[in-house]
Coordinates of C-alpha atoms and ligand atoms in Angstrom, one line a residue:
X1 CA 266.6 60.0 167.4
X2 CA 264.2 57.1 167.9
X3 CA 260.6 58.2 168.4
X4 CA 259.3 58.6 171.5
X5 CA 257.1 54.8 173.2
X6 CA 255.1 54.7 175.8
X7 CA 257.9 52.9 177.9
X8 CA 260.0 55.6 177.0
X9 CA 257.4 58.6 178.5
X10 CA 257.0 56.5 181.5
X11 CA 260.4 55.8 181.9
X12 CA 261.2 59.9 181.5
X13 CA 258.5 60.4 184.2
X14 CA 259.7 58.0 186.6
X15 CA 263.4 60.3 186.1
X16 CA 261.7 63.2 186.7
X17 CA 259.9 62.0 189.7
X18 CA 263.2 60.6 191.0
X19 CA 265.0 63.8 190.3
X20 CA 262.2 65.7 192.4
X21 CA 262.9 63.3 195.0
X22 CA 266.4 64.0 195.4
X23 CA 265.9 67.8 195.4
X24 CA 263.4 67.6 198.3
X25 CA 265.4 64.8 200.4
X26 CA 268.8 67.6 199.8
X27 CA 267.4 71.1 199.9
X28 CA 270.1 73.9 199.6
X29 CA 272.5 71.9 197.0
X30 CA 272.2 73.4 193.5
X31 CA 275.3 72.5 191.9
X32 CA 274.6 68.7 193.5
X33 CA 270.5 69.2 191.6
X34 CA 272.2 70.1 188.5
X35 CA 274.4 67.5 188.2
X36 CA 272.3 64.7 188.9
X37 CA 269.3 66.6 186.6
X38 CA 271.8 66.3 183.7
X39 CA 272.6 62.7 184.1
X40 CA 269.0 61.6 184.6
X41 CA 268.0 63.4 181.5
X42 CA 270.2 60.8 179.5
X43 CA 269.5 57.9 181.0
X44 CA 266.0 57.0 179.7
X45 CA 267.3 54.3 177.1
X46 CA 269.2 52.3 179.1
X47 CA 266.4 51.7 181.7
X48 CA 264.3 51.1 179.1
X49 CA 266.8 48.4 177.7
X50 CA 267.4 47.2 181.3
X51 CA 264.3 47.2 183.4
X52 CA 266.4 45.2 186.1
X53 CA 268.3 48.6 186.5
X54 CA 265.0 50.3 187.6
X55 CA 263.8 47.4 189.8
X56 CA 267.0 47.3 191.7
X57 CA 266.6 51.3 192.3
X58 CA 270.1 51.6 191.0
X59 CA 270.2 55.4 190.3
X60 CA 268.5 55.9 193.9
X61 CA 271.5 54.0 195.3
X62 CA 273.9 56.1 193.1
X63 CA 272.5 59.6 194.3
X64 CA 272.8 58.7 197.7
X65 CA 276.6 59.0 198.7
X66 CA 277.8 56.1 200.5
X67 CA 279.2 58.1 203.3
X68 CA 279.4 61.8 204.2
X69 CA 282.2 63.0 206.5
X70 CA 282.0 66.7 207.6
X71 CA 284.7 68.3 210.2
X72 CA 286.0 71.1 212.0
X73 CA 289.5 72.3 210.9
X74 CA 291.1 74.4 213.8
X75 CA 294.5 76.4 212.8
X76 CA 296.2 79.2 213.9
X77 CA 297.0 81.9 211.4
X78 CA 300.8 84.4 211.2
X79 CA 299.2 86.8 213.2
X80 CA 298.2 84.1 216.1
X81 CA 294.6 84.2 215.7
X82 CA 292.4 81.1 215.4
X83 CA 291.2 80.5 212.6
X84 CA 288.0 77.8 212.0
X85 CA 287.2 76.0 208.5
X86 CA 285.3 73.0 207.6
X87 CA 286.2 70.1 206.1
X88 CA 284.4 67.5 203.9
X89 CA 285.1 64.4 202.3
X90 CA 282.1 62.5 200.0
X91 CA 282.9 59.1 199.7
X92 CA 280.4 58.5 197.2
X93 CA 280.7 54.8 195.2
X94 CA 283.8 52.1 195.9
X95 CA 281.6 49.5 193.5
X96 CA 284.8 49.8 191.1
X97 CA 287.5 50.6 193.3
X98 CA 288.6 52.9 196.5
X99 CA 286.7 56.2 196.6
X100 CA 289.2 58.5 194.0
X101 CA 288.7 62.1 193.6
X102 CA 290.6 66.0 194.5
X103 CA 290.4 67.9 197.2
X104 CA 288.7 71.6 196.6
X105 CA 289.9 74.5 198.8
X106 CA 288.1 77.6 197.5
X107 CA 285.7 79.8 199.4
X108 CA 282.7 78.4 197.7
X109 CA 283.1 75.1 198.8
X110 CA 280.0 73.5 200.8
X111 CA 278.5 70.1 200.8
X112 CA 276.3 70.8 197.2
X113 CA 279.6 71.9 195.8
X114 CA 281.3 68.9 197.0
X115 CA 278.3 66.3 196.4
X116 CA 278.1 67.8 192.6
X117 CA 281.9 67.0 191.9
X118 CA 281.7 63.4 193.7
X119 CA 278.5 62.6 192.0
X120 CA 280.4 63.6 188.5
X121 CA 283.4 61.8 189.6
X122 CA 281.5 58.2 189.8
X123 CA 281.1 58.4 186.1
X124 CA 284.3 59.8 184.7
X125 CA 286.6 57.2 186.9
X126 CA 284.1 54.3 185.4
X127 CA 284.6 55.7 182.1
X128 CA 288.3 55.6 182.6
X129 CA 287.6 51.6 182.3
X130 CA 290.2 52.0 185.6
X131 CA 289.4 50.5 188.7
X132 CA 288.4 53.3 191.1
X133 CA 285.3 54.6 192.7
X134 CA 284.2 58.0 193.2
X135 CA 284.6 60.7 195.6
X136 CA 285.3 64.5 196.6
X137 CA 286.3 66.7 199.6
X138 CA 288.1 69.7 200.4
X139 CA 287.2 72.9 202.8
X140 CA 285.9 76.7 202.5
X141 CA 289.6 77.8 203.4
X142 CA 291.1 80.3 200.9
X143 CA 294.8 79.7 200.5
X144 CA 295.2 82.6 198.3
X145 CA 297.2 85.5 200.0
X146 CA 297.8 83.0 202.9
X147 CA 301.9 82.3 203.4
X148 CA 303.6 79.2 203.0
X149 CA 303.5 78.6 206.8
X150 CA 299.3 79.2 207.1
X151 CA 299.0 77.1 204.2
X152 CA 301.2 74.3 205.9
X153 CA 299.7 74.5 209.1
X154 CA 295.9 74.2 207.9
X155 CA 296.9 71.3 205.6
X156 CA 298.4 69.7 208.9
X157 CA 295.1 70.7 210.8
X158 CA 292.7 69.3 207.9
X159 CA 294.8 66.0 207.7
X160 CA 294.8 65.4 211.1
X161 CA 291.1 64.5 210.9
X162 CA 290.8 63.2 207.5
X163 CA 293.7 60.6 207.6
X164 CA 291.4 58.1 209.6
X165 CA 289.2 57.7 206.7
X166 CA 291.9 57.4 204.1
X167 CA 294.3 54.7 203.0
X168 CA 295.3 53.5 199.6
X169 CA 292.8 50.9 199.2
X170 CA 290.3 53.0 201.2
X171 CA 290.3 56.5 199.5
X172 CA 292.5 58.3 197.2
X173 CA 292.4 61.9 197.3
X174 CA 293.9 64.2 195.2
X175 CA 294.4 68.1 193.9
X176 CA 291.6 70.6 192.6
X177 CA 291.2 74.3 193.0
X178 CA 293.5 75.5 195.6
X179 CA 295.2 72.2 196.0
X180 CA 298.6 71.6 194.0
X181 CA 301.6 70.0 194.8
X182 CA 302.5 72.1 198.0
X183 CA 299.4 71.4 199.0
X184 CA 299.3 67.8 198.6
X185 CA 303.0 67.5 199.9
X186 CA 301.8 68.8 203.2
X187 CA 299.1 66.6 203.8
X188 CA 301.0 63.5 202.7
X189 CA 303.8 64.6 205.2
X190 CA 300.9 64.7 207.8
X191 CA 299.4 61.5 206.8
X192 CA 302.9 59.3 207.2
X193 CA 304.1 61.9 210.5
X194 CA 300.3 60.3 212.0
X195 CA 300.0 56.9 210.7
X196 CA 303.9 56.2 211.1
X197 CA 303.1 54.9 207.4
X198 CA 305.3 54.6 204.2
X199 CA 302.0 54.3 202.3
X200 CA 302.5 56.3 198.5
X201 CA 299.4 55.3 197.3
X202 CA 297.1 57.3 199.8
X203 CA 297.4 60.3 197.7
X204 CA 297.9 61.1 194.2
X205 CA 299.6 64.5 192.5
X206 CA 302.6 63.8 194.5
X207 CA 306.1 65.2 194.1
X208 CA 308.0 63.1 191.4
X209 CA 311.4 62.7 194.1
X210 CA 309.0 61.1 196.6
X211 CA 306.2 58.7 195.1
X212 CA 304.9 61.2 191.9
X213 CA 304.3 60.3 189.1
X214 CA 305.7 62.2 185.9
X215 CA 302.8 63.4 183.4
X216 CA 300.4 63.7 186.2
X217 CA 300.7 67.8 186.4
X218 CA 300.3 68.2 182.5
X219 CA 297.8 65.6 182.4
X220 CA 293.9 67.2 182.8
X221 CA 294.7 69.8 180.5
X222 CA 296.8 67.6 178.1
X223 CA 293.9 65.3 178.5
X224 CA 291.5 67.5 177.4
X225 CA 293.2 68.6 174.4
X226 CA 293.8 64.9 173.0
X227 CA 290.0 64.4 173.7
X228 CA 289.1 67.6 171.5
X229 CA 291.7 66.4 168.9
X230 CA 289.6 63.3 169.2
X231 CA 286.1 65.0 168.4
X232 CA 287.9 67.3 165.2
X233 CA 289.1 63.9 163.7
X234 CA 285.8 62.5 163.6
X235 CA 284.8 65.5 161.8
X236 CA 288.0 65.6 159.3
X237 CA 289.9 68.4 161.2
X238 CA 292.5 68.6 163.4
X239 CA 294.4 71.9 165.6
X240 CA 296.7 72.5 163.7
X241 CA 296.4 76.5 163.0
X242 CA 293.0 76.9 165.2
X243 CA 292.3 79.4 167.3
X244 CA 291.8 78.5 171.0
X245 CA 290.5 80.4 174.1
X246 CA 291.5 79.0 177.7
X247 CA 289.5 80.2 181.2
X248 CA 291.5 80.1 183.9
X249 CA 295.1 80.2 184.7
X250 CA 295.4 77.0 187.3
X251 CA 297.0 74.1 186.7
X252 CA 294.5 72.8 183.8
X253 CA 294.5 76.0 182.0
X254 CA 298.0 76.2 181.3
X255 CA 298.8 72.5 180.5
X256 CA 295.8 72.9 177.8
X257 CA 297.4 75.8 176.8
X258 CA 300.7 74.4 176.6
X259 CA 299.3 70.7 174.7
X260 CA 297.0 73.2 172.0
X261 CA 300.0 75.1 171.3
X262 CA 302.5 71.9 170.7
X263 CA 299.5 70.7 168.4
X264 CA 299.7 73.8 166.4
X265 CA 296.7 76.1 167.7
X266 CA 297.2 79.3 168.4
X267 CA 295.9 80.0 172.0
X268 CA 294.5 83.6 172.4
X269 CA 293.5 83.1 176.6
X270 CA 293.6 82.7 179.7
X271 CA 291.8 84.3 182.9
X272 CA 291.3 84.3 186.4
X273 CA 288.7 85.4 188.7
X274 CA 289.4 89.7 188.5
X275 CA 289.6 89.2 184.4
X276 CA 291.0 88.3 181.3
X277 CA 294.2 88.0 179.1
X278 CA 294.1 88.2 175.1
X279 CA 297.3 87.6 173.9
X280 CA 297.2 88.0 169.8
X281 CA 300.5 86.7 168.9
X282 CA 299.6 84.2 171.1
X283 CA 300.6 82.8 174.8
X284 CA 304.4 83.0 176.0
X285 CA 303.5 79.8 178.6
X286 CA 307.3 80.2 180.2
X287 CA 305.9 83.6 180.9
X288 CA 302.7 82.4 182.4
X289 CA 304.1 79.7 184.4
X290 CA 306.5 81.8 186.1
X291 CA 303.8 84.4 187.2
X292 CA 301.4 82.0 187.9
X293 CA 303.4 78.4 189.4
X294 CA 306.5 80.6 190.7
X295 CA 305.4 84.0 192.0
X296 CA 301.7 83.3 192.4
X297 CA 300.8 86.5 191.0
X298 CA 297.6 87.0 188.5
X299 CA 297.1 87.0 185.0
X300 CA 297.2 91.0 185.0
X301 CA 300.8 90.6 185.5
X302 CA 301.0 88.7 182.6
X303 CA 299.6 91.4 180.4
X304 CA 301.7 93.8 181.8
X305 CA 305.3 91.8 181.8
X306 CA 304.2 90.8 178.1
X307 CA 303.6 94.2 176.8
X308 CA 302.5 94.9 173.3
X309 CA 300.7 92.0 172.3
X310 CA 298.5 91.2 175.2
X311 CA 295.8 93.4 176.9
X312 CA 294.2 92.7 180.3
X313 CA 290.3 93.2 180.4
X314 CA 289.1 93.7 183.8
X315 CA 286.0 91.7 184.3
X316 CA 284.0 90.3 181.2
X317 CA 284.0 87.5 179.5
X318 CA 286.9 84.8 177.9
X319 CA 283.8 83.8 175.8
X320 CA 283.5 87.4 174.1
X321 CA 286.8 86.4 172.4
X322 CA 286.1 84.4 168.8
X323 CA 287.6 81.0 168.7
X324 CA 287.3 78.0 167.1
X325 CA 287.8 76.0 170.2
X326 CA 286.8 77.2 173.5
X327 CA 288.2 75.2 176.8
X328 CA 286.9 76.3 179.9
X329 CA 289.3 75.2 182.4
X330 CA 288.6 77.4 185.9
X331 CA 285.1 76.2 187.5
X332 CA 281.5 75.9 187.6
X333 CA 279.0 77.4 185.4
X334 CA 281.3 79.8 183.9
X335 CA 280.0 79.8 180.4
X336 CA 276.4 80.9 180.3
X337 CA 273.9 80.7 177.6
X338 CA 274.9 84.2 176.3
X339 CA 278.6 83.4 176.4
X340 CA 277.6 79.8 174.4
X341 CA 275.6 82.1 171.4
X342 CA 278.9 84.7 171.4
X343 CA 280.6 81.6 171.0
X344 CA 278.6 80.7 168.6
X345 CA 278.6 83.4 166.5
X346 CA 282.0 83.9 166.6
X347 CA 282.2 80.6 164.4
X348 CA 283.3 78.0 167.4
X349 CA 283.3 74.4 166.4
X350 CA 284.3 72.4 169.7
X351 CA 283.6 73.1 173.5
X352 CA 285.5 71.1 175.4
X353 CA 285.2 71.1 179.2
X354 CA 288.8 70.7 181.5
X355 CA 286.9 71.9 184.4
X356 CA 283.8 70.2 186.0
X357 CA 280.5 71.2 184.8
X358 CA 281.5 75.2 183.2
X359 CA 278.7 74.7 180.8
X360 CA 275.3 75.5 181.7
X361 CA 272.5 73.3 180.9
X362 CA 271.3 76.4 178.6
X363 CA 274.6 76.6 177.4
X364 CA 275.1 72.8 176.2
X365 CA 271.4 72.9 174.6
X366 CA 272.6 76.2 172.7
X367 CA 276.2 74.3 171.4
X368 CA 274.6 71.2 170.7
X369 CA 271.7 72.2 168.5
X370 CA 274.4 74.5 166.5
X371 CA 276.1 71.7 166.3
X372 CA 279.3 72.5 167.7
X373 CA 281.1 68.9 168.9
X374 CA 280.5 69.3 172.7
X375 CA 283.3 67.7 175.4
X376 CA 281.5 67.0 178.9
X377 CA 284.0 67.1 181.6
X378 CA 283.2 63.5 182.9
X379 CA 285.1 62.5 179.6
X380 CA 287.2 65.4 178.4
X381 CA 288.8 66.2 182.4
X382 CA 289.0 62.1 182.9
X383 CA 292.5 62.4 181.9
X384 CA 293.7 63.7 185.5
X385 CA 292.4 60.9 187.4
X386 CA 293.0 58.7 184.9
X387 CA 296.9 59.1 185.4
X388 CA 296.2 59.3 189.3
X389 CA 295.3 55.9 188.7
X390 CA 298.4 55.0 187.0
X391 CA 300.0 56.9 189.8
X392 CA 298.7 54.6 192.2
X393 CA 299.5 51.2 190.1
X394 CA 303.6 52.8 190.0
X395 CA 303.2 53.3 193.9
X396 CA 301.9 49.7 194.2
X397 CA 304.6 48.0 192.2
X398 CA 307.0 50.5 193.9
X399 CA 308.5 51.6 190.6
X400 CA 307.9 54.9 188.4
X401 CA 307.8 54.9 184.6
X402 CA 309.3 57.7 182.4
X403 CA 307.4 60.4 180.8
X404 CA 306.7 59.1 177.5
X405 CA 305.1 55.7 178.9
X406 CA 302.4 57.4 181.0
X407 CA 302.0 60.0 178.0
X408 CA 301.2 57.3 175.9
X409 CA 299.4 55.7 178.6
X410 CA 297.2 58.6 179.2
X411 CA 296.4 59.0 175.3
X412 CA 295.3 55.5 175.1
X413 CA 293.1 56.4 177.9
X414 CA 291.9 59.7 176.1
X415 CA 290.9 57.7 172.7
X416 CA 289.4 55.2 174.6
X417 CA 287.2 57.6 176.4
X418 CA 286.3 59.3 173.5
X419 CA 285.5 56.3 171.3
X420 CA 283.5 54.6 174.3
X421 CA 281.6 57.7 174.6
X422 CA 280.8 58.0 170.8
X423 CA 280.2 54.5 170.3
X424 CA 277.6 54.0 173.4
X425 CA 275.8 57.5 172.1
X426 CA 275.7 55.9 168.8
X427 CA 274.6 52.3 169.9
X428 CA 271.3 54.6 171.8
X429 CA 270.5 56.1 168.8
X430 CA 272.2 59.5 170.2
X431 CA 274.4 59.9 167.8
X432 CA 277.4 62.7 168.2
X433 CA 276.0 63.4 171.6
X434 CA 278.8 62.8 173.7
X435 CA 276.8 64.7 177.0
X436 CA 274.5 61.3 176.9
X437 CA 277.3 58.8 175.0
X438 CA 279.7 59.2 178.5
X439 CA 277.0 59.0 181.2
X440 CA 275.2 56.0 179.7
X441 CA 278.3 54.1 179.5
X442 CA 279.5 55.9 183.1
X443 CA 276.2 54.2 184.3
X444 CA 276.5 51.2 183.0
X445 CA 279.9 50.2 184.4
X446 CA 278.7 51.5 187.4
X447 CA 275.6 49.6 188.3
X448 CA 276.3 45.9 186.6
X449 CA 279.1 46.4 189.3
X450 CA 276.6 47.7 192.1
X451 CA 274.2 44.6 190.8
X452 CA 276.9 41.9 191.3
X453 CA 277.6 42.7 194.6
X454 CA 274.2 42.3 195.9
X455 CA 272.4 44.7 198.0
X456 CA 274.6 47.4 199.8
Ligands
LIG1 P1 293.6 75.8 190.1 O1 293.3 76.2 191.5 O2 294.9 75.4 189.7 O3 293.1 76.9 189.1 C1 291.8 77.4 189.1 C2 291.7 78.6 188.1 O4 290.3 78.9 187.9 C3 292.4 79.8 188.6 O5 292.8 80.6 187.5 C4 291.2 80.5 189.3 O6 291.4 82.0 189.4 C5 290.0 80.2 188.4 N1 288.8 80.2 189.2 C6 288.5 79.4 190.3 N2 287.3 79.8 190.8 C7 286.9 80.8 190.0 C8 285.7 81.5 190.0 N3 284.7 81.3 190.9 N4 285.6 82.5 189.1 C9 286.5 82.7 188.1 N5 287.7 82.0 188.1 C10 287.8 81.1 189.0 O7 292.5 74.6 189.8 P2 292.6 73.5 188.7 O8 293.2 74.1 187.4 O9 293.1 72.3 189.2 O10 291.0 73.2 188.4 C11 290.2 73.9 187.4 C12 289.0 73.1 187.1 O11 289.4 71.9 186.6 C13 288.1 72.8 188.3 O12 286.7 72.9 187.8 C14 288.5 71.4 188.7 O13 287.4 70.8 189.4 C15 288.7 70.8 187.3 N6 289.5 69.6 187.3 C16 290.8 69.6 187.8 C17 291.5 68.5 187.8 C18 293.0 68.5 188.2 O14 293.6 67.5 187.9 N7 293.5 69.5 188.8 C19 291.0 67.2 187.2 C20 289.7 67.4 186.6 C21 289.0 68.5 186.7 P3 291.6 82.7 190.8 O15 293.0 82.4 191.2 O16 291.3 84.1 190.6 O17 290.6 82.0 191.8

């Protein structure tokens, strides 16, 4: 670590000051606070390398989301009743490419929920080295326990105001929590049934019969997993015979579940919001994907289908479980600072994140300064959009490629990350710090693009 100049205090003040700015100008958006707090906090050396960056208020333009679309979603439920959502869509930076990024249906979703994820997603689709810009949406509906039918009939309702602001050189959206391939398959049908459009490329995750593209399920958690791989070689190890804990039980916890296993670890969880499943012999994944991809049921039914070897712990923590990897895969802030010094204890020696932002702040500072190799999501998750992308040049050339090519297309993609990372943390005197390695190199893409193109 370099010591600290005068340049460098001002610079960190000038953040700081900036960071207060955006937290007064966007009251009421904690996740949003958090994300840009953790980005500014790297940045320092690069403004002080690149005082242009400063003078052209770069970051300023980056925080402020290019446009904001917020909308009512009218639908009417089994029963008959009306039922009334919100929608949102962040289109947040297009300097590299059409606004790319899932759509969220959960609950929890507001417009800090949704500005923290687009903000994120700026520098992960940079990092890709991919042309495509940044953005998020989704709504506060909750499809769980809601029949194929309500589900259908919302997607219809949410799509009939979105699709205005979408097109494939426009914005790209694609799946997140609560939004999977049924999902997505009923708002594409919307999309073409409005626009009277043939147009694949407006939408990514899609079914692989009508414009999909094969790998693209498996391909955050695989993702993640070849980006862990990637951190153990660089300090002589590998997975073979590690043991591995999983949150969540979505689509990015199993396919990291089902990637650690073909590598040889021996995967101990996975959870969902009522609990937790620890599995000692070790996950039966044809088990869990029929419960969770067929039936729709919860992980308790897993535990109880299983028998012997797995128990279901109502409550608690995944990270109470000892592990040599940990892979939170469900959502925000779900490994706290106390989970991060079980984890700790319990002898982990790589965090990898396949969902966006799990870790808190506390929780990173903990790992890092144990020196456990630490995966931010804007690098370890990248691999999802990453093969949207390549979903997107298929749909363009109007041709689809077979597994193994955008397998081997999306570990390319994963070393590339990883090295880019590592080598820019390195090159800023960060060394191992991948947190600060992926958003300096995020940034950089980001705003020599935003500076070529002048002032908008
Ligand atoms: P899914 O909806 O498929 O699964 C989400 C899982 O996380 C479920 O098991 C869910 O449990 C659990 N979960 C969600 N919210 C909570 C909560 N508040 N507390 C505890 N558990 C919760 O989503 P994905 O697997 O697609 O997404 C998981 C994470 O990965 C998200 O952070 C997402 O942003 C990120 N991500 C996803 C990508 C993708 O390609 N899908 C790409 C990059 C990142 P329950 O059913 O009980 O709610």
């Amino acid at each position: 670590m370099p010591s600290t100049t005068t340049t460098e205090r001002t610079t960190t003040a000038w953040l700081a000051a900036l960071e207060q700015r955006i937290e007064r100008r966007d009251p009421g958006e904690p996740e949003f606070h958090q994300a840009v707090r953790e980005v500014l906090e790297t940045l320092a050396p690069v403004f002080d390398a690149r005082p242009e960056l400063r003078e052209a208020r770069v970051m300023e333009r980056i925080a402020e989301p290019e446009r904001q679309i917020l909308f009512r979603v009218v639908w009417q439920d089994d029963q008959g009743r009306t039922q009334v959502n919100r929608g949102f869509r962040v289109e947040f930076n297009s300097a590299l490419g059409p606004y790319k990024g899932g759509l969220r249906f959960h609950p929890s979703v507001n417009l800090g929920i949704v500005k923290f994820l687009g903000f994120e997603q700026i520098f992960k689709n940079a990092l890709t080295g991919l042309g495509i810009g940044g953005g998020k949406g989704g709504s506060d509906f909750d499809p769980r326990g809601r029949s194929d039918a309500e589900v259908m009939r919302f997607c219809q309702a949410f799509m009939t105001e979105l699709h205005r602001h979408l097109g494939e050189n426009t914005d790209v959206p694609a799946g997140d929590i609560g939004v999977g391939g049924r999902e997505i398959g009923y708002l594409f049908g919307q999309y073409r049934r409005i626009t009277n459009r043939w147009e694949a490329g407006v939408l990514t995750g899609k079914g692989i019969g009508w414009g999909g593209s094969q790998t693209r399920t498996e391909a955050t958690g695989y993702g993640n997993v070849l980006f862990t791989s990637e951190m153990l070689k660089v300090r002589g190890e590998d997975l073979e015979g590690q043991r591995v804990t999983v949150s969540g039980s979505g689509n990015v916890a199993i396919y990291t579940a089902e990637k650690a296993q073909a590598l040889g670890a021996h995967v101990l969880t996975v959870s969902d919001s009522g609990g937790y499943v620890i599995d000692e012999k070790g996950l039966d994944l044809e088990l869990l994907k029929q419960i969770k991809e067929v039936e729709r049921g919860r992980v308790s039914d897993y535990a109880e289908r299983r028998g012997g070897s797995a128990r279901y712990i109502t409550g608690g923590s995944v990270w109470d479980v000892p592990s040599d990897v940990a892979l939170p895969s469900a959502t925000q802030n779900e490994l706290t600072e106390a989970d991060a010094l079980n984890l700790v204890r319990g002898g982990v020696k790589a965090v990898s994140e396949g969902a966006n932002m799990p870790t808190t702040p506390e929780a990173v500072r903990v790992l890092q300064a144990a020196g456990v190799a630490f995966g931010p999501g804007k690098a370890a998750n990248a691999g999802g959009v990453a093969t949207s992308a390549l979903e997107m040049s298929q749909n363009a050339a109007r041709t689809s490629w077979p597994f193994e090519r955008v397998e081997e297309e999306l570990a390319g993609v994963m070393r590339r990350i990883h090295d880019t990372a590592y080598e820019t943390a390195e090159r800023y005197g960060r060394s191992g710090d991948y947190v600060a390695g992926a958003n300096l190199a995020g940034f950089e893409r980001v705003a020599d693009a935003m500076l070529a193109q002048g002032l908008i």
